[in-house]
Short mmCIF file of C-alpha atoms in Angstrom, two decimals:
data_model
loop_
_atom_site.label_atom_id
_atom_site.label_comp_id
_atom_site.label_asym_id
_atom_site.label_seq_id
_atom_site.Cartn_x
_atom_site.Cartn_y
_atom_site.Cartn_z
CA MET W 5 31.15 59.64 -73.51
CA TYR W 6 31.94 63.16 -74.15
CA ASN W 7 32.00 65.23 -77.32
CA ILE W 8 35.17 65.92 -78.27
CA GLU W 9 36.54 67.92 -81.68
CA PRO W 10 40.24 68.30 -82.47
CA VAL W 11 41.85 71.80 -82.60
CA PRO W 12 44.56 72.31 -85.09
CA PRO W 13 47.15 74.40 -82.96
CA LYS W 14 47.61 77.29 -86.29
CA LYS W 15 43.72 77.75 -85.84
CA TRP W 16 43.52 78.24 -82.07
CA GLN W 17 41.94 81.51 -82.55
CA ASP W 18 38.57 79.86 -84.17
CA SER W 19 38.21 77.94 -80.63
CA PRO W 20 36.70 80.00 -77.68
CA VAL W 21 38.36 77.63 -75.24
CA LEU W 22 41.76 78.40 -76.66
CA VAL W 23 41.27 81.93 -76.72
CA ASN W 24 39.97 81.88 -73.00
CA TYR W 25 42.70 79.89 -72.19
CA VAL W 26 45.28 82.46 -73.86
CA ASN W 27 43.21 85.34 -72.37
CA ASP W 28 43.99 83.79 -68.75
CA LEU W 29 47.85 83.65 -69.07
CA TYR W 30 49.61 85.82 -67.33
CA HIS W 31 51.78 88.33 -69.27
CA HIS W 32 55.09 86.67 -68.21
CA VAL W 33 55.08 82.90 -68.29
CA TYR W 34 57.24 80.15 -67.31
CA CYS W 35 57.77 77.48 -70.26
CA THR W 36 60.43 75.49 -71.83
CA ASN W 37 60.96 73.11 -74.56
CA ASP W 38 62.87 70.79 -72.66
CA LYS W 39 61.63 69.62 -68.46
CA GLY W 40 64.81 69.58 -67.25
CA PHE W 41 64.87 73.29 -67.32
CA CYS W 42 62.44 76.65 -67.64
CA HIS W 43 62.25 80.16 -68.16
CA ILE W 44 60.27 83.22 -68.32
CA ARG W 45 58.94 84.65 -71.42
CA SER W 46 56.26 87.06 -72.33
CA LYS W 47 52.84 85.31 -73.23
CA SER W 48 53.59 85.97 -77.07
CA HIS W 49 56.88 84.21 -76.78
CA ALA W 50 55.67 81.81 -74.01
CA ILE W 51 52.62 80.42 -76.12
CA LYS W 52 55.22 78.62 -79.21
CA HIS W 53 57.12 76.43 -76.57
CA VAL W 54 55.93 72.78 -75.70
CA TYR W 55 55.38 73.24 -72.03
CA ILE W 56 54.10 76.16 -70.50
CA GLN W 57 52.67 77.21 -66.74
CA PRO W 58 48.81 77.38 -67.14
CA ASN W 59 48.26 79.44 -63.96
CA GLN W 60 48.67 83.13 -62.90
CA PRO W 61 51.60 83.06 -60.03
CA ALA W 62 48.47 84.24 -57.38
CA ARG W 63 45.65 82.66 -58.49
CA ILE W 64 44.55 78.97 -60.03
CA THR W 65 41.94 79.09 -62.89
CA TYR W 66 43.10 75.73 -64.51
CA ILE W 67 43.10 72.22 -62.70
CA VAL W 68 45.42 70.08 -64.67
CA LEU W 69 45.51 66.04 -64.27
CA ASP W 70 48.36 63.80 -65.81
CA ILE W 71 47.22 60.98 -66.75
CA ASP W 72 50.77 59.09 -67.80
CA HIS W 73 49.04 55.60 -68.88
CA PRO W 74 47.88 54.40 -72.67
CA ASP W 75 44.26 54.02 -71.97
CA GLY W 76 44.10 57.21 -69.75
CA LEU W 77 42.01 59.10 -72.17
CA HIS W 78 39.68 55.97 -72.77
CA ASN W 79 38.86 55.74 -69.30
CA ALA W 80 38.37 59.19 -68.73
CA LEU W 81 35.84 59.46 -71.42
CA TYR W 82 34.13 56.46 -70.91
CA ASP W 83 34.60 54.94 -67.48
CA THR W 84 34.65 57.63 -64.63
CA GLU W 85 31.85 59.94 -63.73
CA LEU W 86 33.50 63.43 -64.25
CA PRO W 87 32.05 66.18 -65.92
CA PRO W 88 33.92 66.93 -69.21
CA PRO W 89 37.33 68.61 -69.28
CA HIS W 90 37.71 71.89 -71.16
CA LEU W 91 40.85 70.67 -73.21
CA ILE W 92 42.15 67.17 -73.64
CA ILE W 93 46.26 67.18 -74.73
CA LYS W 94 47.35 64.15 -75.96
CA ASN W 95 50.94 63.11 -76.41
CA PRO W 96 50.75 61.18 -79.87
CA ASP W 97 53.88 59.03 -79.08
CA ASN W 98 52.35 57.06 -75.73
CA ALA W 99 48.68 58.29 -75.44
CA HIS W 100 49.68 60.22 -72.31
CA VAL W 101 47.26 62.96 -71.76
CA HIS W 102 46.48 66.28 -69.86
CA LEU W 103 42.88 66.89 -68.86
CA VAL W 104 42.36 70.56 -68.18
CA TYR W 105 39.42 72.07 -66.20
CA ARG W 106 38.50 75.94 -66.29
CA LEU W 107 37.14 77.26 -63.13
CA SER W 108 34.51 79.79 -63.71
CA SER W 109 35.95 82.16 -60.45
CA PRO W 110 39.72 81.90 -60.17
CA VAL W 111 40.95 80.55 -56.69
CA PHE W 112 43.39 83.26 -55.47
CA THR W 113 46.06 81.43 -53.70
CA TRP W 114 47.32 84.78 -51.52
CA GLY W 115 46.65 88.37 -51.74
CA LYS W 116 42.68 87.82 -52.13
CA ALA W 117 43.12 84.30 -50.88
CA ASN W 118 40.93 82.64 -48.68
CA SER W 119 42.60 79.85 -46.77
CA LYS W 120 39.09 77.46 -47.13
CA ASN W 121 39.09 77.98 -50.69
CA ILE W 122 42.56 76.71 -51.38
CA ARG W 123 42.08 74.08 -49.00
CA TYR W 124 39.07 72.96 -51.02
CA LEU W 125 40.21 73.01 -54.20
CA ALA W 126 43.08 71.16 -53.17
CA ARG W 127 40.64 68.12 -51.67
CA ILE W 128 38.86 68.39 -55.36
CA GLU W 129 41.27 68.34 -57.18
CA TYR W 130 42.72 65.22 -55.01
CA GLY W 131 39.30 63.69 -55.54
CA MET W 132 39.51 64.09 -59.42
CA VAL W 133 43.25 62.38 -59.38
CA ARG W 134 41.65 59.82 -57.24
CA LYS W 135 39.22 58.70 -59.78
CA LEU W 136 40.94 59.08 -62.82
CA GLY W 137 44.01 57.39 -61.57
CA ALA W 138 45.74 59.93 -62.13
CA ASP W 139 49.55 61.27 -61.18
CA ALA W 140 49.43 62.29 -57.66
CA SER W 141 52.80 63.65 -57.83
CA TYR W 142 52.19 66.20 -60.75
CA GLY W 143 52.84 69.28 -59.63
CA GLY W 144 50.82 71.50 -62.20
CA ASN W 145 53.75 73.81 -62.43
CA LEU W 146 54.30 73.07 -66.29
CA MET W 147 51.88 71.59 -68.74
CA LYS W 148 51.54 70.52 -72.47
CA ASN W 149 51.05 73.61 -74.41
CA PRO W 150 47.68 72.89 -76.51
CA LEU W 151 49.14 75.45 -78.66
CA ASN W 152 52.43 73.53 -79.83
CA GLU W 153 52.27 70.97 -82.76
CA ARG W 154 54.11 68.52 -80.38
CA TRP W 155 50.38 67.48 -78.89
CA GLN W 156 47.06 66.30 -80.65
CA THR W 157 44.45 69.30 -78.67
CA TYR W 158 40.88 68.16 -78.08
CA THR W 159 38.13 70.58 -77.00
CA SER W 160 34.70 69.43 -75.43
CA THR W 161 31.82 70.54 -77.01
CA THR W 162 29.74 70.01 -73.89
CA ALA W 163 32.06 71.87 -71.36
CA PRO W 164 30.73 75.02 -70.36
CA LEU W 165 32.54 77.83 -71.71
CA GLU W 166 32.43 79.78 -68.70
CA GLY W 167 33.91 77.03 -66.82
CA TYR W 168 33.19 75.03 -63.56
CA SER W 169 32.29 76.35 -60.03
CA LEU W 170 34.19 74.54 -57.26
CA LYS W 171 30.79 73.28 -56.03
CA GLU W 172 29.82 71.66 -59.59
CA LEU W 173 33.25 69.78 -59.32
CA ALA W 174 32.95 68.83 -56.02
CA ASP W 175 29.56 67.10 -56.66
CA PHE W 176 31.32 64.68 -58.60
CA VAL W 177 33.84 63.84 -55.92
CA ASN W 178 33.79 61.87 -52.89
CA LEU W 179 35.11 63.82 -50.04
CA ASP W 180 34.91 61.70 -47.32
CA PHE W 181 38.15 59.37 -48.74
CA LEU W 182 40.32 62.63 -48.92
CA PRO W 183 42.94 63.59 -46.36
CA SER W 184 41.95 66.08 -43.63
CA ASP W 185 43.12 69.87 -44.09
CA GLN W 186 45.66 69.13 -40.94
CA GLU W 187 47.68 66.61 -43.17
CA ALA W 188 50.79 68.09 -44.99
CA CYS W 189 50.25 67.20 -48.73
CA ASN W 190 53.84 67.19 -49.67
CA ASP W 191 53.73 66.26 -53.26
CA GLN W 192 49.60 66.67 -54.06
CA GLY W 193 48.56 69.92 -56.05
CA TYR W 194 47.70 72.91 -54.58
CA SER W 195 48.26 71.51 -51.22
CA ARG W 196 51.87 72.61 -51.50
CA ASN W 197 50.61 76.27 -51.24
CA CYS W 198 48.34 75.56 -48.01
CA THR W 199 51.17 73.67 -46.70
CA LEU W 200 54.22 76.31 -46.81
CA PHE W 201 51.97 78.77 -45.89
CA ASP W 202 51.00 77.37 -42.58
CA GLN W 203 55.18 76.43 -42.58
CA VAL W 204 56.21 79.84 -42.68
CA ARG W 205 53.68 81.82 -41.47
CA PRO W 206 54.18 81.24 -37.37
CA TYR W 207 58.04 82.49 -38.31
CA GLY W 208 56.65 86.02 -39.52
CA TYR W 209 54.23 85.95 -36.44
CA ASN W 210 57.12 86.00 -34.07
CA LEU W 211 58.90 88.42 -35.86
CA SER W 212 56.41 90.78 -35.79
CA PRO W 213 56.30 94.03 -35.42
CA ALA W 214 58.88 94.14 -37.92
CA THR W 215 59.07 96.14 -41.50
CA TYR W 216 57.60 94.68 -44.59
CA SER W 217 61.04 94.61 -46.35
CA ALA W 218 62.84 92.78 -42.88
CA LEU W 219 60.00 90.17 -42.91
CA VAL W 220 60.40 89.63 -46.36
CA GLN W 221 64.19 89.17 -46.17
CA ALA W 222 63.83 86.61 -43.20
CA LEU W 223 61.25 84.57 -44.53
CA THR W 224 62.47 84.26 -48.23
CA PRO W 225 64.95 82.00 -47.08
CA LEU W 226 62.71 79.74 -44.70
CA ALA W 227 60.72 79.76 -47.45
CA ALA W 228 63.25 78.38 -49.68
CA ASP W 229 64.21 75.85 -47.69
CA PHE W 230 60.56 74.37 -47.08
CA ASN W 231 59.64 74.39 -50.53
CA SER W 232 63.13 72.36 -51.74
CA ARG W 233 61.16 69.88 -49.37
CA PHE W 234 58.52 69.09 -51.81
CA ASP W 235 59.14 66.26 -54.41
CA VAL W 236 57.82 68.73 -57.28
CA PRO W 237 58.90 72.40 -55.87
CA LEU W 238 56.64 75.01 -56.11
CA PHE W 239 58.17 78.03 -59.01
CA GLN W 240 59.87 80.99 -57.21
CA ASN W 241 57.50 83.59 -58.38
CA GLU W 242 54.84 81.72 -56.07
CA VAL W 243 57.03 81.24 -53.20
CA ASN W 244 57.59 84.69 -53.78
CA HIS W 245 53.98 85.63 -53.61
CA ILE W 246 53.56 83.65 -50.30
CA VAL W 247 56.53 85.39 -48.31
CA ARG W 248 55.01 88.50 -49.67
CA SER W 249 51.83 87.96 -48.58
CA ILE W 250 52.86 86.79 -45.00
CA ALA W 251 55.14 90.03 -44.64
CA ARG W 252 52.39 92.12 -45.84
CA TYR W 253 49.91 91.06 -42.89
CA CYS W 254 52.46 91.06 -40.42
CA SER W 255 54.04 94.00 -41.13
CA LYS W 256 50.82 95.50 -40.35
CA THR W 257 49.74 93.36 -37.02
CA ASN W 258 51.41 94.18 -33.88
CA PHE W 259 50.61 90.61 -32.12
CA SER W 260 51.86 91.94 -29.06
CA ALA W 261 48.96 95.10 -29.02
CA SER W 262 46.59 92.05 -30.24
CA ASP W 263 47.37 89.80 -27.22
CA ASN W 264 46.73 92.69 -24.99
CA ALA W 265 43.61 93.98 -26.70
CA PHE W 266 42.38 90.50 -26.24
CA SER W 267 43.01 90.02 -22.60
CA LYS W 268 41.41 93.30 -22.19
CA LEU W 269 38.67 92.31 -24.16
CA GLN W 270 37.82 88.94 -22.09
CA SER W 271 38.65 90.82 -18.94
CA ASN W 272 35.77 92.88 -19.84
CA ARG W 273 33.28 90.00 -20.69
CA SER W 274 34.35 88.51 -16.88
CA LYS W 275 33.57 91.78 -15.55
CA ARG W 276 30.27 92.09 -17.36
CA ARG W 277 29.37 88.33 -15.88
CA TRP W 278 30.60 88.47 -12.80
CA GLY W 279 31.03 92.18 -11.77
CA ASP W 280 33.82 94.16 -10.82
CA ASN W 281 35.86 92.17 -8.46
CA THR W 282 39.10 94.01 -8.22
CA GLU W 283 38.49 95.63 -4.54
CA GLN W 284 37.35 91.78 -3.38
CA LYS W 285 40.67 90.10 -4.70
CA LYS W 286 42.56 92.43 -3.18
CA GLN W 287 40.90 91.87 0.15
CA ALA W 288 41.30 88.17 0.05
CA GLN W 289 44.97 88.73 -1.06
CA ILE W 290 45.94 90.81 2.30
CA LEU W 291 43.45 88.57 4.19
CA LEU W 292 45.97 85.25 2.85
CA SER W 293 48.79 87.10 3.62
CA ASP W 294 47.47 87.80 7.27
CA GLY W 295 47.09 83.84 7.33
CA VAL W 296 43.61 83.76 7.32
CA LYS W 297 42.30 80.61 6.29
CA ILE W 298 40.74 80.18 2.86
CA LYS W 299 37.53 79.03 4.25
CA VAL W 300 37.18 82.34 6.35
CA ILE W 301 38.32 84.45 3.38
CA ALA W 302 35.31 82.77 1.54
CA GLU W 303 32.77 83.27 4.26
CA GLN W 304 33.93 87.00 5.02
CA LEU W 305 33.76 87.91 1.25
CA GLY W 306 30.74 86.00 0.38
CA VAL W 307 32.35 84.02 -2.39
CA ASN W 308 33.34 79.93 -2.70
CA ARG W 309 36.07 78.67 -2.68
CA ARG W 310 36.25 77.97 -6.36
CA THR W 311 36.30 81.38 -6.79
CA LEU W 312 38.95 81.93 -4.62
CA THR W 313 41.20 79.50 -6.70
CA ARG W 314 39.96 81.11 -10.13
CA TRP W 315 41.64 84.87 -8.74
CA GLY W 316 44.60 83.21 -7.90
CA ILE W 317 44.08 82.83 -3.67
CA GLN W 318 45.48 79.41 -2.90
CA PRO W 319 46.20 77.84 0.45
CA LYS W 320 49.98 78.60 1.58
CA LYS W 321 51.88 75.20 1.55
#
């Protein structure tokens, strides 16, 4: 069992966990008092609302798990082998809870992003959802605001104030049961970021070289269309960050030049391994045009028939 203590919303400044939480919020935050509609407000106004966006648009600092059955909190505290959450936010009407885990190092979704870290985070989140029997369709866009009097908020006295590393959390879940990285997870938390990025970026590669503005204009409706297919779509500002990240990379990269450079590199590697056979290839092509048989060409040039085939020297049909 975890050691938990209640935190009166009006005294949140006395809780280091909630001070961290407020400091981690973005300066303009999605928030609402009604799940059917949300708007962006400054941090000072957003923290007065019932629901709030826990993470900044391009970084993940908090993993939020939604347990929507009455005995969820009991199971989380007694029956699962997971580390203690930093925050427990309970609905007093039905006992549904949000469990909130702080990461010691944020996972950047774009800009400074590392796709392996994003996928690693998504798989860890899935493992935690699986262990707790939490709602897999919960998107994490909005959570119960722990500063609002609508909820009962608790902190764990044994959770590390600085947060957990991904490795620490991964030690508590069985990664063998998680879906592969190649599977597009439609309604599984942070996997939506990976899926949307992977769906949109090939279009950016095909449009390159183009200006940043042109790429943003072309990719934005595509990203919006893909995002609309999620059961729980990403917020528009998250979609915008993904589009801008792809556009920024593609506008600075000439993929045709990259392909040419790669071909040249491969050619140089081949020459180092096999020597420069340019003249031999020309002689082989001339001999083939003169009707000389492949066997004779190979003997004259001192190569085998497989080498001639690799050079594109094939008998006429």
